[in-house]
PDB file of C-alpha atoms in Angstrom:
ATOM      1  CA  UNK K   1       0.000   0.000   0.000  1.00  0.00           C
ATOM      2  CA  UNK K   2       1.243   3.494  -1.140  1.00  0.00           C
ATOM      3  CA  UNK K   3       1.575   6.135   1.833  1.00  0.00           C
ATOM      4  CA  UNK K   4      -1.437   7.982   1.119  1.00  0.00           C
ATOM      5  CA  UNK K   5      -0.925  11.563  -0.518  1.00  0.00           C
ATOM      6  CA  UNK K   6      -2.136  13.660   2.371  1.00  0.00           C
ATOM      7  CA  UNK K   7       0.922  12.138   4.426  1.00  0.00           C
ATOM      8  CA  UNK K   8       2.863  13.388   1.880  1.00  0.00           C
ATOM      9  CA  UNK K   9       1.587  17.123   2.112  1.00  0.00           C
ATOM     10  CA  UNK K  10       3.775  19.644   4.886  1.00  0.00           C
ATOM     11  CA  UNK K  11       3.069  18.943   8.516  1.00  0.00           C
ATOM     12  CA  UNK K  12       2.082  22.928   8.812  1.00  0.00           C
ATOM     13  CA  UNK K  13      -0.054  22.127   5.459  1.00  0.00           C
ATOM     14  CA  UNK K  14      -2.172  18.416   7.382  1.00  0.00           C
ATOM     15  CA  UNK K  15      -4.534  20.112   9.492  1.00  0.00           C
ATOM     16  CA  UNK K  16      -7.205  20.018   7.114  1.00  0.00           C
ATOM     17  CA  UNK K  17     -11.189  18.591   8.664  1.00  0.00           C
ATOM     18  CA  UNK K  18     -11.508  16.712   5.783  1.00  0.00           C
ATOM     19  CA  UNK K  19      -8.038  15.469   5.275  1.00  0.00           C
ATOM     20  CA  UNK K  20      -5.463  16.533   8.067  1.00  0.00           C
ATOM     21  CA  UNK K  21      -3.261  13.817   8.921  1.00  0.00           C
ATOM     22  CA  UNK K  22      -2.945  16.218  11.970  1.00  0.00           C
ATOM     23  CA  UNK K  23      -6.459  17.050  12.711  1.00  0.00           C
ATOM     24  CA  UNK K  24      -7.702  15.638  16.070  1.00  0.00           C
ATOM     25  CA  UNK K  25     -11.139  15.266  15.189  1.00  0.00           C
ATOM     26  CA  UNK K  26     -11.228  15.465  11.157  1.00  0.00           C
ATOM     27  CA  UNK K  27     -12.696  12.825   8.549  1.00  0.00           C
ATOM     28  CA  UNK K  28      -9.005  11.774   7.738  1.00  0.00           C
ATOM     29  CA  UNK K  29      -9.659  10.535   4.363  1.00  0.00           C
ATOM     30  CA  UNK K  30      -6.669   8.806   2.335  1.00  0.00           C
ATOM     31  CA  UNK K  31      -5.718   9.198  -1.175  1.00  0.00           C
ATOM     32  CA  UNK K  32      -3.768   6.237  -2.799  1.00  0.00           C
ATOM     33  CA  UNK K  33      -2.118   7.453  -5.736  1.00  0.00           C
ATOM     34  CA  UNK K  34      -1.288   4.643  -8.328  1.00  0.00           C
ATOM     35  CA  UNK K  35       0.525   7.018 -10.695  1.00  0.00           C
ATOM     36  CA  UNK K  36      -2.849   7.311 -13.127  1.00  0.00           C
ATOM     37  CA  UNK K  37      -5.929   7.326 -10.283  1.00  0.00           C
ATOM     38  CA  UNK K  38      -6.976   8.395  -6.857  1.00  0.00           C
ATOM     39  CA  UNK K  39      -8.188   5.498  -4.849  1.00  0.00           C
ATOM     40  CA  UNK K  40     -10.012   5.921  -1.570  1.00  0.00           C
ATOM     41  CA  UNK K  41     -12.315   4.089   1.078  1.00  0.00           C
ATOM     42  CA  UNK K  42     -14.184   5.776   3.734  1.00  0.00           C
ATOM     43  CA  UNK K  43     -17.016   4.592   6.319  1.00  0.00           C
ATOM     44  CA  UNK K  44     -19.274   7.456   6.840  1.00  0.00           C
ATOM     45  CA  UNK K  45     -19.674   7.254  11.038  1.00  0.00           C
ATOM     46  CA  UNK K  46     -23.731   7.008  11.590  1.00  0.00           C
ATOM     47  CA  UNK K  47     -23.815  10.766  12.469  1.00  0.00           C
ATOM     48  CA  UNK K  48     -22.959  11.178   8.934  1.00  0.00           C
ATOM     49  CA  UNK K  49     -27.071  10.655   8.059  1.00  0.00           C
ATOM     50  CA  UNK K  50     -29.171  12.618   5.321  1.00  0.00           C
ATOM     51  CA  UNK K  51     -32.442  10.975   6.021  1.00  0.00           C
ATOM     52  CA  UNK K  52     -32.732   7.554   8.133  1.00  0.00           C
ATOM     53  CA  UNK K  53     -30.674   5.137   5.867  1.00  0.00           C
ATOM     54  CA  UNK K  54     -28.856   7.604   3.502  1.00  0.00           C
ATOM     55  CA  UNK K  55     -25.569   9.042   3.743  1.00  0.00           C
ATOM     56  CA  UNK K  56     -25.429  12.661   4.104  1.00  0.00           C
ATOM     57  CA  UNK K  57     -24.678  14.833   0.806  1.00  0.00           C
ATOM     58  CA  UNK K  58     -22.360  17.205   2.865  1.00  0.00           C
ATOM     59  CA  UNK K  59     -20.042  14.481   3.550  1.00  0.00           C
ATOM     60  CA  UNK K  60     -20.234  13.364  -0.042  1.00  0.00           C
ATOM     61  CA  UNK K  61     -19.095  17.068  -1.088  1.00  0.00           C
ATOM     62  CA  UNK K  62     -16.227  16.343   1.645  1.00  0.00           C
ATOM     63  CA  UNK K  63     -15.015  13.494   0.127  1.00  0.00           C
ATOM     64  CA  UNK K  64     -15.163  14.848  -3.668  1.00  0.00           C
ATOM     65  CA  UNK K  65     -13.399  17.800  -2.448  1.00  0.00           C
ATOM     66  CA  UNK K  66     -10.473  16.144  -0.275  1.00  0.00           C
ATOM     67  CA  UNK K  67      -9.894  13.381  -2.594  1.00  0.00           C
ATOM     68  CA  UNK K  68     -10.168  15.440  -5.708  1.00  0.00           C
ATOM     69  CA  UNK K  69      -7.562  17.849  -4.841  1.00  0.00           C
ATOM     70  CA  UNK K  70      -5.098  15.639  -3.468  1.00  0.00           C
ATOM     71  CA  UNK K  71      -5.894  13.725  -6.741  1.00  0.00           C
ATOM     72  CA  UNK K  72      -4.659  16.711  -8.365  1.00  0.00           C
ATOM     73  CA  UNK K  73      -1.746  17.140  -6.152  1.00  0.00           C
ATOM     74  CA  UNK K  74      -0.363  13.575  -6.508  1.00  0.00           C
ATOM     75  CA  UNK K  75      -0.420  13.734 -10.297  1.00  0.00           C
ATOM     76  CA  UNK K  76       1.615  17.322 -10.588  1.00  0.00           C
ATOM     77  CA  UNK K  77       4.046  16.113  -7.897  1.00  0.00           C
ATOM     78  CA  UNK K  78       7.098  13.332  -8.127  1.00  0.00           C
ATOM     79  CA  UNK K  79       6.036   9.511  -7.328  1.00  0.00           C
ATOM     80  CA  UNK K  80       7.957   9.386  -3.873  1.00  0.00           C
ATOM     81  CA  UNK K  81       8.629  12.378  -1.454  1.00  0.00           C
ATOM     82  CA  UNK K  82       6.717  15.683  -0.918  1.00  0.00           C
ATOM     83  CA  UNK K  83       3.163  16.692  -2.690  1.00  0.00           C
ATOM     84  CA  UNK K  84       2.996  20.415  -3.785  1.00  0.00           C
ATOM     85  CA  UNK K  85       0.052  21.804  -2.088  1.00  0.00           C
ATOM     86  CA  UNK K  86      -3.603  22.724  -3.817  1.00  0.00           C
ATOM     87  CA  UNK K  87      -6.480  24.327  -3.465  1.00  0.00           C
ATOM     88  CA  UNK K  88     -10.161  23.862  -4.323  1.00  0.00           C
ATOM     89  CA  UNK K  89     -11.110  26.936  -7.070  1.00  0.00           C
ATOM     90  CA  UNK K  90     -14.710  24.866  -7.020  1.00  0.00           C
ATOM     91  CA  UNK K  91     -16.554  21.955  -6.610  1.00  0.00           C
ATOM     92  CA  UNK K  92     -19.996  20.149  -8.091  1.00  0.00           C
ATOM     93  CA  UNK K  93     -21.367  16.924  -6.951  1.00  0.00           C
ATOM     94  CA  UNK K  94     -24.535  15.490  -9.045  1.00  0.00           C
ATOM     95  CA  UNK K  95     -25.946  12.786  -6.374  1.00  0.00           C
ATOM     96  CA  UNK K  96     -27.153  10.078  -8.732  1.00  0.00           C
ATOM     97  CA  UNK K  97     -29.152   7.858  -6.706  1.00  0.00           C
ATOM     98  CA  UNK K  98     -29.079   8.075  -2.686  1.00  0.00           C
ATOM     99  CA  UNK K  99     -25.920   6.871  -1.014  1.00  0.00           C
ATOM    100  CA  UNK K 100     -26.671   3.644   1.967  1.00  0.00           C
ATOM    101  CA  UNK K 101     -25.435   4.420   5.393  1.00  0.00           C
ATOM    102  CA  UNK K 102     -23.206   1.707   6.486  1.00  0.00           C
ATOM    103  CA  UNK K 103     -21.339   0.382   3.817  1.00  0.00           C
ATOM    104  CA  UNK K 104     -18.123   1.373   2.744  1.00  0.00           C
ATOM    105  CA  UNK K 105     -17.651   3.664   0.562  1.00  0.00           C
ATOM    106  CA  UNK K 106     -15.103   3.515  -2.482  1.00  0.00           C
ATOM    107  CA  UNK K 107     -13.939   6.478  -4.626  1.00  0.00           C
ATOM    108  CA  UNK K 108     -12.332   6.820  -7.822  1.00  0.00           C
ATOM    109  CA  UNK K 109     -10.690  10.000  -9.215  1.00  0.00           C
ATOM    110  CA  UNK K 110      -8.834  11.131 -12.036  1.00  0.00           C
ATOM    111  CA  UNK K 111      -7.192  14.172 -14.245  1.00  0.00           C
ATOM    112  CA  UNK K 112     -10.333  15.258 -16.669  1.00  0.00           C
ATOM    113  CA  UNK K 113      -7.739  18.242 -17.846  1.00  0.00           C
ATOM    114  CA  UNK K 114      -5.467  20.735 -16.909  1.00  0.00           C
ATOM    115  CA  UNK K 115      -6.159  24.435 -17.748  1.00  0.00           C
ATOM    116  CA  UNK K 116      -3.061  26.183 -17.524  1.00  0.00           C
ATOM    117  CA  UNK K 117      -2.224  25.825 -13.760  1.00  0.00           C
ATOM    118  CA  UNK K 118      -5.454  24.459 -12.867  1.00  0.00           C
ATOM    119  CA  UNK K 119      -6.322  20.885 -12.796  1.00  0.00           C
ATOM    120  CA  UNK K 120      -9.758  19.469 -13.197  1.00  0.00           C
ATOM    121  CA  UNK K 121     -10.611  16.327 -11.452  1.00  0.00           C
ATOM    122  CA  UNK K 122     -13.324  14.071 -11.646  1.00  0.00           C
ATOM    123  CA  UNK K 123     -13.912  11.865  -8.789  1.00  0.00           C
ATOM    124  CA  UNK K 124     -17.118   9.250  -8.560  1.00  0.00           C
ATOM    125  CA  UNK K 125     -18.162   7.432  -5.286  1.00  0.00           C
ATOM    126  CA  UNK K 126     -19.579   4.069  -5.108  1.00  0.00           C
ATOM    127  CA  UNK K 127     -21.667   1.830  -2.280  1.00  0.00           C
ATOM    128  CA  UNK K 128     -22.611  -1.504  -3.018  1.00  0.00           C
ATOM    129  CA  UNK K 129     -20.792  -2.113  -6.242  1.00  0.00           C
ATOM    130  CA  UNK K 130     -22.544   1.117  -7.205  1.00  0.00           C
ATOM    131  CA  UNK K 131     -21.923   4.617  -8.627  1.00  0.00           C
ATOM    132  CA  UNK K 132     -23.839   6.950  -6.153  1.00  0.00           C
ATOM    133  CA  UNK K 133     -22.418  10.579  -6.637  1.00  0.00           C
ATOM    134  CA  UNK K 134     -20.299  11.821  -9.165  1.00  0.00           C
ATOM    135  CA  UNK K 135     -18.528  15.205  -8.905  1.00  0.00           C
ATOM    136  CA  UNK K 136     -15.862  17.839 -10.289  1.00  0.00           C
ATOM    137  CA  UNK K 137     -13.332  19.753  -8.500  1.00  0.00           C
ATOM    138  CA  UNK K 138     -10.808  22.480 -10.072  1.00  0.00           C
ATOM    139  CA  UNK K 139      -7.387  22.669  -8.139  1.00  0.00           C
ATOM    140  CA  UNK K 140      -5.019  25.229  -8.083  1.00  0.00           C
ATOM    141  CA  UNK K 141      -1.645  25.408  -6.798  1.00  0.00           C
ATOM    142  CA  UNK K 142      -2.177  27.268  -3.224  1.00  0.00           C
ATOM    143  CA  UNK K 143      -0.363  30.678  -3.852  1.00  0.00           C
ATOM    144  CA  UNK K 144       2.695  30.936  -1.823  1.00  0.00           C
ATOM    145  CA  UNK K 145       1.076  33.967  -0.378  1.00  0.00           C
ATOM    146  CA  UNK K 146      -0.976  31.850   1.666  1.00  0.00           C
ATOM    147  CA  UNK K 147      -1.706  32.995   5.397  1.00  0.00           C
ATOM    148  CA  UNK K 148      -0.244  36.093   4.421  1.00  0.00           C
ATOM    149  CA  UNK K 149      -2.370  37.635   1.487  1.00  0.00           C
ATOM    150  CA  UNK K 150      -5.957  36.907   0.205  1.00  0.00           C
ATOM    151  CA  UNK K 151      -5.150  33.548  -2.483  1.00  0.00           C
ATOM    152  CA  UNK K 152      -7.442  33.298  -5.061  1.00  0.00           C
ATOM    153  CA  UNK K 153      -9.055  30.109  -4.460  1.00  0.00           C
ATOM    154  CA  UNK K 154     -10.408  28.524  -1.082  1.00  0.00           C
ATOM    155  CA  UNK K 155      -7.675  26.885   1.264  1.00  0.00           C
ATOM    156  CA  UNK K 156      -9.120  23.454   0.862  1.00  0.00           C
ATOM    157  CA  UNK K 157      -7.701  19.929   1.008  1.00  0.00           C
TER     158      UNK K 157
ATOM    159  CA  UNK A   1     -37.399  35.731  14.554  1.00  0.00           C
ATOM    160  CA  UNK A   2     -39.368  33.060  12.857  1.00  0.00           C
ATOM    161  CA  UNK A   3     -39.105  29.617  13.874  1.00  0.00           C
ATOM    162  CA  UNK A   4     -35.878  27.663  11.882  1.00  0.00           C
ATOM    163  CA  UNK A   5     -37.541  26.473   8.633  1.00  0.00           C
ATOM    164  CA  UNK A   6     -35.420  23.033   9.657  1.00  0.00           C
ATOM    165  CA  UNK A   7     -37.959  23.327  13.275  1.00  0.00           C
ATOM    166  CA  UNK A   8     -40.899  22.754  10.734  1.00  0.00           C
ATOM    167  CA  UNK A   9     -39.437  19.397   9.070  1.00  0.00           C
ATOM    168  CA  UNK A  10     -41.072  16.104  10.462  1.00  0.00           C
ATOM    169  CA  UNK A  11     -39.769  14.298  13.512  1.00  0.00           C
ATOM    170  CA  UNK A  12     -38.678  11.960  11.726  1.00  0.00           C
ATOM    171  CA  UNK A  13     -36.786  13.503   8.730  1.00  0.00           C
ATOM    172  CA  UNK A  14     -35.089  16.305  11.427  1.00  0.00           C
ATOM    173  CA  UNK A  15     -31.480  13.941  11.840  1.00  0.00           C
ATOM    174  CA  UNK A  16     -29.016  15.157   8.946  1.00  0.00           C
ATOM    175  CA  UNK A  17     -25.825  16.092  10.492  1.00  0.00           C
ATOM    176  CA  UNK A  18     -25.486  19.184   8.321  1.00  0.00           C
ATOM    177  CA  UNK A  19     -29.163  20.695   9.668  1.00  0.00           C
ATOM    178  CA  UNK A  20     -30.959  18.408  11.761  1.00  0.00           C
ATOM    179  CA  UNK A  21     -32.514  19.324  15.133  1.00  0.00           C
ATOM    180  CA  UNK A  22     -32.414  15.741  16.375  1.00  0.00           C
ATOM    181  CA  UNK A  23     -28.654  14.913  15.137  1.00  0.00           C
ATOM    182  CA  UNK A  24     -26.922  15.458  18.295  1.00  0.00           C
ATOM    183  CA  UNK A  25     -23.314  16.047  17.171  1.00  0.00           C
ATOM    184  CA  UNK A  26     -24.505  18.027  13.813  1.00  0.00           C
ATOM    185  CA  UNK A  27     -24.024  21.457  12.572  1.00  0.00           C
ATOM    186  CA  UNK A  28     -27.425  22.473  13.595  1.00  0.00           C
ATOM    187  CA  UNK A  29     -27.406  25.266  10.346  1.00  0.00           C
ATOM    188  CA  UNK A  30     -30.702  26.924  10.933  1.00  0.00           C
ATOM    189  CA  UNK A  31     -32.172  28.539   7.971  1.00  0.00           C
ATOM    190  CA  UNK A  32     -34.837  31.703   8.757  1.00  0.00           C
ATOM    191  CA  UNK A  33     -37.249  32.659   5.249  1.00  0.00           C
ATOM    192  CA  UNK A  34     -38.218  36.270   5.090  1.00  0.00           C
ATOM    193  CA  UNK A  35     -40.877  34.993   2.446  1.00  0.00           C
ATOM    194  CA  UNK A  36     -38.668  35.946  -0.021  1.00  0.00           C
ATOM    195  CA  UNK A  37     -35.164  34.825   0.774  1.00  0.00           C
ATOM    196  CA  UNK A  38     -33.208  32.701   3.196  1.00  0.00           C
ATOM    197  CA  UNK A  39     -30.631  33.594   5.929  1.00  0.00           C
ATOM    198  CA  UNK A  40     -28.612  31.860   7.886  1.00  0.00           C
ATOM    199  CA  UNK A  41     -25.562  32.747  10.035  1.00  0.00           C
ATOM    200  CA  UNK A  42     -22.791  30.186  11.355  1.00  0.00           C
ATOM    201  CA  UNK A  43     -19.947  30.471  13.286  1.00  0.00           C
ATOM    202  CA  UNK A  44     -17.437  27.124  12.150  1.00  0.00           C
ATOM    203  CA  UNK A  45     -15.334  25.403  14.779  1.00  0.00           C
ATOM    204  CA  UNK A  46     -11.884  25.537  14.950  1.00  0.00           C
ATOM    205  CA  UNK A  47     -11.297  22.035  13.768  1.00  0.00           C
ATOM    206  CA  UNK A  48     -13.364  23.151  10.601  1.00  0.00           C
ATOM    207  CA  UNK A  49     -10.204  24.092   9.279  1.00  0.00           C
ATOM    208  CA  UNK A  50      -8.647  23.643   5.609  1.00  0.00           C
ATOM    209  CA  UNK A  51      -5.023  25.548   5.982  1.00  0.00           C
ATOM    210  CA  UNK A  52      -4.163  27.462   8.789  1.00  0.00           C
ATOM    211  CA  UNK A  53      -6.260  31.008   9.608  1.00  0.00           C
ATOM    212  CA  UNK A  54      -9.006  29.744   6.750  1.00  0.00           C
ATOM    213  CA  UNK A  55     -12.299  27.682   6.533  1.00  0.00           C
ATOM    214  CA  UNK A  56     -12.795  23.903   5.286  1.00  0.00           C
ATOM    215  CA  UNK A  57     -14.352  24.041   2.017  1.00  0.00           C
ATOM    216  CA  UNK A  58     -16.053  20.890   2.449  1.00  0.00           C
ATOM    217  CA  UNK A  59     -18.052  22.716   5.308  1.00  0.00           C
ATOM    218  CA  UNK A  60     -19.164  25.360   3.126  1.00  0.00           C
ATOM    219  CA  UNK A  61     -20.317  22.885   0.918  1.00  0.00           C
ATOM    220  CA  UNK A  62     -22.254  21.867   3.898  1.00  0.00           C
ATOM    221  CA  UNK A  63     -24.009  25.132   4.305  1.00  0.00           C
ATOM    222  CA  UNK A  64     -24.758  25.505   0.625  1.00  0.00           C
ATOM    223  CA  UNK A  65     -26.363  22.091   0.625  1.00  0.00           C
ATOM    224  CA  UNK A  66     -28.504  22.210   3.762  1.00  0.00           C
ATOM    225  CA  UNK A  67     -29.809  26.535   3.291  1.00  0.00           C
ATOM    226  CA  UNK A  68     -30.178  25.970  -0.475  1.00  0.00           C
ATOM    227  CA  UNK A  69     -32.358  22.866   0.261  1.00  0.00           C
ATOM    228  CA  UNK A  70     -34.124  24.666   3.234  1.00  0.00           C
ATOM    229  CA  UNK A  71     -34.680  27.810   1.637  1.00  0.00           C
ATOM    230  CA  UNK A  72     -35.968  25.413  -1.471  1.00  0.00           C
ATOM    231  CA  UNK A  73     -38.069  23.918   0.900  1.00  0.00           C
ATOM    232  CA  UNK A  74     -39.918  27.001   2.725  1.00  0.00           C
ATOM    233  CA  UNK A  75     -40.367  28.972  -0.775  1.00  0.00           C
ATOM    234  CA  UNK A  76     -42.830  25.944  -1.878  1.00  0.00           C
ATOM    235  CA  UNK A  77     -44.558  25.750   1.826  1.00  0.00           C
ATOM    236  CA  UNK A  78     -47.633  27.551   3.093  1.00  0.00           C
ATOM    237  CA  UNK A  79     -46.117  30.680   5.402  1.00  0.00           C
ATOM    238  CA  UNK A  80     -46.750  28.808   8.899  1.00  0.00           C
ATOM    239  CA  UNK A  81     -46.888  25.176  10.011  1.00  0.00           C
ATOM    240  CA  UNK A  82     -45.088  22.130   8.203  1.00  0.00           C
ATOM    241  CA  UNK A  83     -42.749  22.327   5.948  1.00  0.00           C
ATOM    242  CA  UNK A  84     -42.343  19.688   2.886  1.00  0.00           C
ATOM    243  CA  UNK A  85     -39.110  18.091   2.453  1.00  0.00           C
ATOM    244  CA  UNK A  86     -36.660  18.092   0.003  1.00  0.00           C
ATOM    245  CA  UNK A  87     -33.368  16.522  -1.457  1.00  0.00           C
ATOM    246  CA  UNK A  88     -30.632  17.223  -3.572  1.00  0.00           C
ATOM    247  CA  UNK A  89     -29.703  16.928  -6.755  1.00  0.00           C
ATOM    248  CA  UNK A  90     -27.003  18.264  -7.620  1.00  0.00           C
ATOM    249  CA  UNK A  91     -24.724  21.180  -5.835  1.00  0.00           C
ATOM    250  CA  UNK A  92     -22.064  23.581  -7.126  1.00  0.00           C
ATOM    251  CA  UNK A  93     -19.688  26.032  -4.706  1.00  0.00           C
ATOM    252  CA  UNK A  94     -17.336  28.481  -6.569  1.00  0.00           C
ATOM    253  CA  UNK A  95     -14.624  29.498  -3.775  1.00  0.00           C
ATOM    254  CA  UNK A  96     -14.142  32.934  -4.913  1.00  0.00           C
ATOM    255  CA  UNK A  97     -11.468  33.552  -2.229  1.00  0.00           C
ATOM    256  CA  UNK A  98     -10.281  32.095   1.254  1.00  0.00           C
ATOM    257  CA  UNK A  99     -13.067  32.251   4.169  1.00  0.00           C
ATOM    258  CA  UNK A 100     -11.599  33.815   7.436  1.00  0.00           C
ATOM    259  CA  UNK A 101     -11.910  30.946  10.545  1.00  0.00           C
ATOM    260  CA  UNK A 102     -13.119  32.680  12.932  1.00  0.00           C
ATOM    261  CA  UNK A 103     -15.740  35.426  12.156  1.00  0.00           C
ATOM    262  CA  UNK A 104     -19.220  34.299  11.987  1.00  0.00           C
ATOM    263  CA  UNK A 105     -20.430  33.521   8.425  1.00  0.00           C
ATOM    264  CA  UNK A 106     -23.737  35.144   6.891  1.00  0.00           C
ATOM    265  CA  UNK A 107     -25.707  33.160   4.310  1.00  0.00           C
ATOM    266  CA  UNK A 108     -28.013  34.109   1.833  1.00  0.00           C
ATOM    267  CA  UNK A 109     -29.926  31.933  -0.452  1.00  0.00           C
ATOM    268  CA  UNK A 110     -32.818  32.582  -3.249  1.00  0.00           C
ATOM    269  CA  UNK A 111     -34.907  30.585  -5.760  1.00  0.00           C
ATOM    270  CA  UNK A 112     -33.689  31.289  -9.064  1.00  0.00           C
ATOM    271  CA  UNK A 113     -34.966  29.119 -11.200  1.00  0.00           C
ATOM    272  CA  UNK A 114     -38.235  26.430 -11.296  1.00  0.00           C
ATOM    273  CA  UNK A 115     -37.446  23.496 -13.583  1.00  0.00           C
ATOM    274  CA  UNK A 116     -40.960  21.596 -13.391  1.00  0.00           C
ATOM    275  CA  UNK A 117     -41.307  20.275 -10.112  1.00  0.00           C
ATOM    276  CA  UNK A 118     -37.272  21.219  -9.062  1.00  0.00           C
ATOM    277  CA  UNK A 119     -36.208  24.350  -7.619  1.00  0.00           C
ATOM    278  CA  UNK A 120     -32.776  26.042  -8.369  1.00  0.00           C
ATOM    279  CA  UNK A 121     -31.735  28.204  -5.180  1.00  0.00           C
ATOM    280  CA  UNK A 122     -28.821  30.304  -5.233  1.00  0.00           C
ATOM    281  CA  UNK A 123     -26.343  31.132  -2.369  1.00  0.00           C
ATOM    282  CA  UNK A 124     -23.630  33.364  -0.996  1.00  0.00           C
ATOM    283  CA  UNK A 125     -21.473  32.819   2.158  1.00  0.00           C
ATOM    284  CA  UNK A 126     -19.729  35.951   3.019  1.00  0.00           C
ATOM    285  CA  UNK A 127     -17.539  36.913   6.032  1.00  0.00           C
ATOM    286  CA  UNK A 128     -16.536  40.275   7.449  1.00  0.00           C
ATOM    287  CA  UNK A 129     -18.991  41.770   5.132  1.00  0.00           C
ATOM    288  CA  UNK A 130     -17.515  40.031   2.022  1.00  0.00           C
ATOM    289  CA  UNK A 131     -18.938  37.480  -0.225  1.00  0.00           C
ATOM    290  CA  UNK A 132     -16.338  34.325   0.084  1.00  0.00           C
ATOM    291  CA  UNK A 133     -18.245  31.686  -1.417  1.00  0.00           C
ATOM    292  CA  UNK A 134     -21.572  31.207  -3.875  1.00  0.00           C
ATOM    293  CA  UNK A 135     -22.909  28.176  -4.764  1.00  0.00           C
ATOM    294  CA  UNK A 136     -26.023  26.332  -6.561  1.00  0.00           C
ATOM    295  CA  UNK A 137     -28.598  23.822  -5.638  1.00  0.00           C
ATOM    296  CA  UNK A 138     -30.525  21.692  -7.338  1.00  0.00           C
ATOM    297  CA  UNK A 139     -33.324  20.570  -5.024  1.00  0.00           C
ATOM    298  CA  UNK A 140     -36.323  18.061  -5.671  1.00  0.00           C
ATOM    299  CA  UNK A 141     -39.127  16.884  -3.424  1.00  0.00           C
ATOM    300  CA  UNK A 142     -38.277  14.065  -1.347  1.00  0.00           C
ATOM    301  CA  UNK A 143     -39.704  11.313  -3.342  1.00  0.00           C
ATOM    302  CA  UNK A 144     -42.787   9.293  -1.372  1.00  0.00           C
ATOM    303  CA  UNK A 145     -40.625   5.901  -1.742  1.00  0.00           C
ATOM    304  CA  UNK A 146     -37.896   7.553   0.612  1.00  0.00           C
ATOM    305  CA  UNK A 147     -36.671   4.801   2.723  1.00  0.00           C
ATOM    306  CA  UNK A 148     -38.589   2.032   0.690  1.00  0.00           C
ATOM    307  CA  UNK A 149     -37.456   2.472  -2.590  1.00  0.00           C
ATOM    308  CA  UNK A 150     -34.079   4.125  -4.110  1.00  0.00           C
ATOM    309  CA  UNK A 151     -35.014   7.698  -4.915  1.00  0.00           C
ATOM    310  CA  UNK A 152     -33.751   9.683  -8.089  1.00  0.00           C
ATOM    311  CA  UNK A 153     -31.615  12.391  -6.076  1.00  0.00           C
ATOM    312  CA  UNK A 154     -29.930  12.408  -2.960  1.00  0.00           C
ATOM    313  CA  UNK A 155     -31.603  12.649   0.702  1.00  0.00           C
ATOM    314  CA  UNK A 156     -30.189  15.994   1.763  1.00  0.00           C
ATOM    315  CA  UNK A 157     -30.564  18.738   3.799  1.00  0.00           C
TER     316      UNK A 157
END
């Protein structure tokens, strides 16, 4: 098993809810990186409910986000050592068919295309053998004037 | 200040962790309709964090989902009394720059467009008196099979 990306991102840079190695109480989801996908498995916790028996869309934004963007990361960075840091410029999620509580779920994400600096990733998320949500995020590289000026994009996974 | 339109869901459909009055580790968002728009104001935790001194887009995400859907919701109920509950289908956040941790967050949501029987709200998170985030939902009546039979769109909000 790879390390996953966000263990590869700065220890100032893991503090992330949906992603932070370093956050306390966070999601900690996992990108595996196999040098042409994002792979990822994550157990909602049974907080995580919509309506009784259905995952939550929130956390289904979550995921796309977090595992899009460190997608994005992985694939603009070399295969072993440090991942450059990015940031979410915007996310979509179309929820396809409602998403069981319980189950594991499995997500899949690649590079769609790459628009100058940006990278757009698509990312789908699966229960049962199923597709339940697909979605789209556009990464950018965090600016380097992060925590000190306004970036242009949101501070995200 | 009128009663939460998330106070007027059922019992029964009042657990989702991003809105739900009877999810008891949730984000509570509480959505208030003027009859003509819906507010909202949230103040994240500290662990809602992305990078250091900025907000977790995946919680945004969160409060797009939950005030588009409730604002969705009250614009197609009678003034008082029960609301009728909706899902989503599809949501969309643009991160238009980084969200301050820290200061409470105002939201603002609106129906833009009817698309038979869905409802397209839009919505703006802004912080220290500036817009940080907008976003899109796509919300659809909770179908009547909800909890016996797959629905077409996510159980949301």
């Amino acid at each position: 098993m790879t390390l996953p990306v966000q263990h590869r991102y700065s220890e100032e840079l893991s503090q992330c809810y949906g992603c932070g190695a370093n956050n306390p109480v966070g999601l900690h989801i996992e990108t595996h990186w196999d040098g042409t996908q994002g792979l990822a498995r994550f157990t909602p916790r049974p907080e995580h409910i919509a309506l009784p028996g259905f995952v939550y869309g929130g956390l289904l934004a979550s995921l796309v986000d977090c595992h899009g963007v460190a997608t994005a990361a992985a694939s603009a960075s070399p295969a072993d050592g440090a991942v450059a840091r990015y940031v979410t410029a915007s996310l979509h999620v179309d929820f396809l068919r409602p998403t069981p509580l319980g189950p594991e779920l499995t997500l899949r994400a690649w590079v769609k295309e790459r628009r100058g600096r940006k990278i757009v990733v698509a990312v789908e998320i699966a229960a049962l053998g199923e597709v339940r949500a697909c979605g789209e995020v556009v990464a950018a590289p965090m600016p380097a004037t992060m925590g000190v000026e306004a970036p242009a994009a949101q501070p995200e996974s």
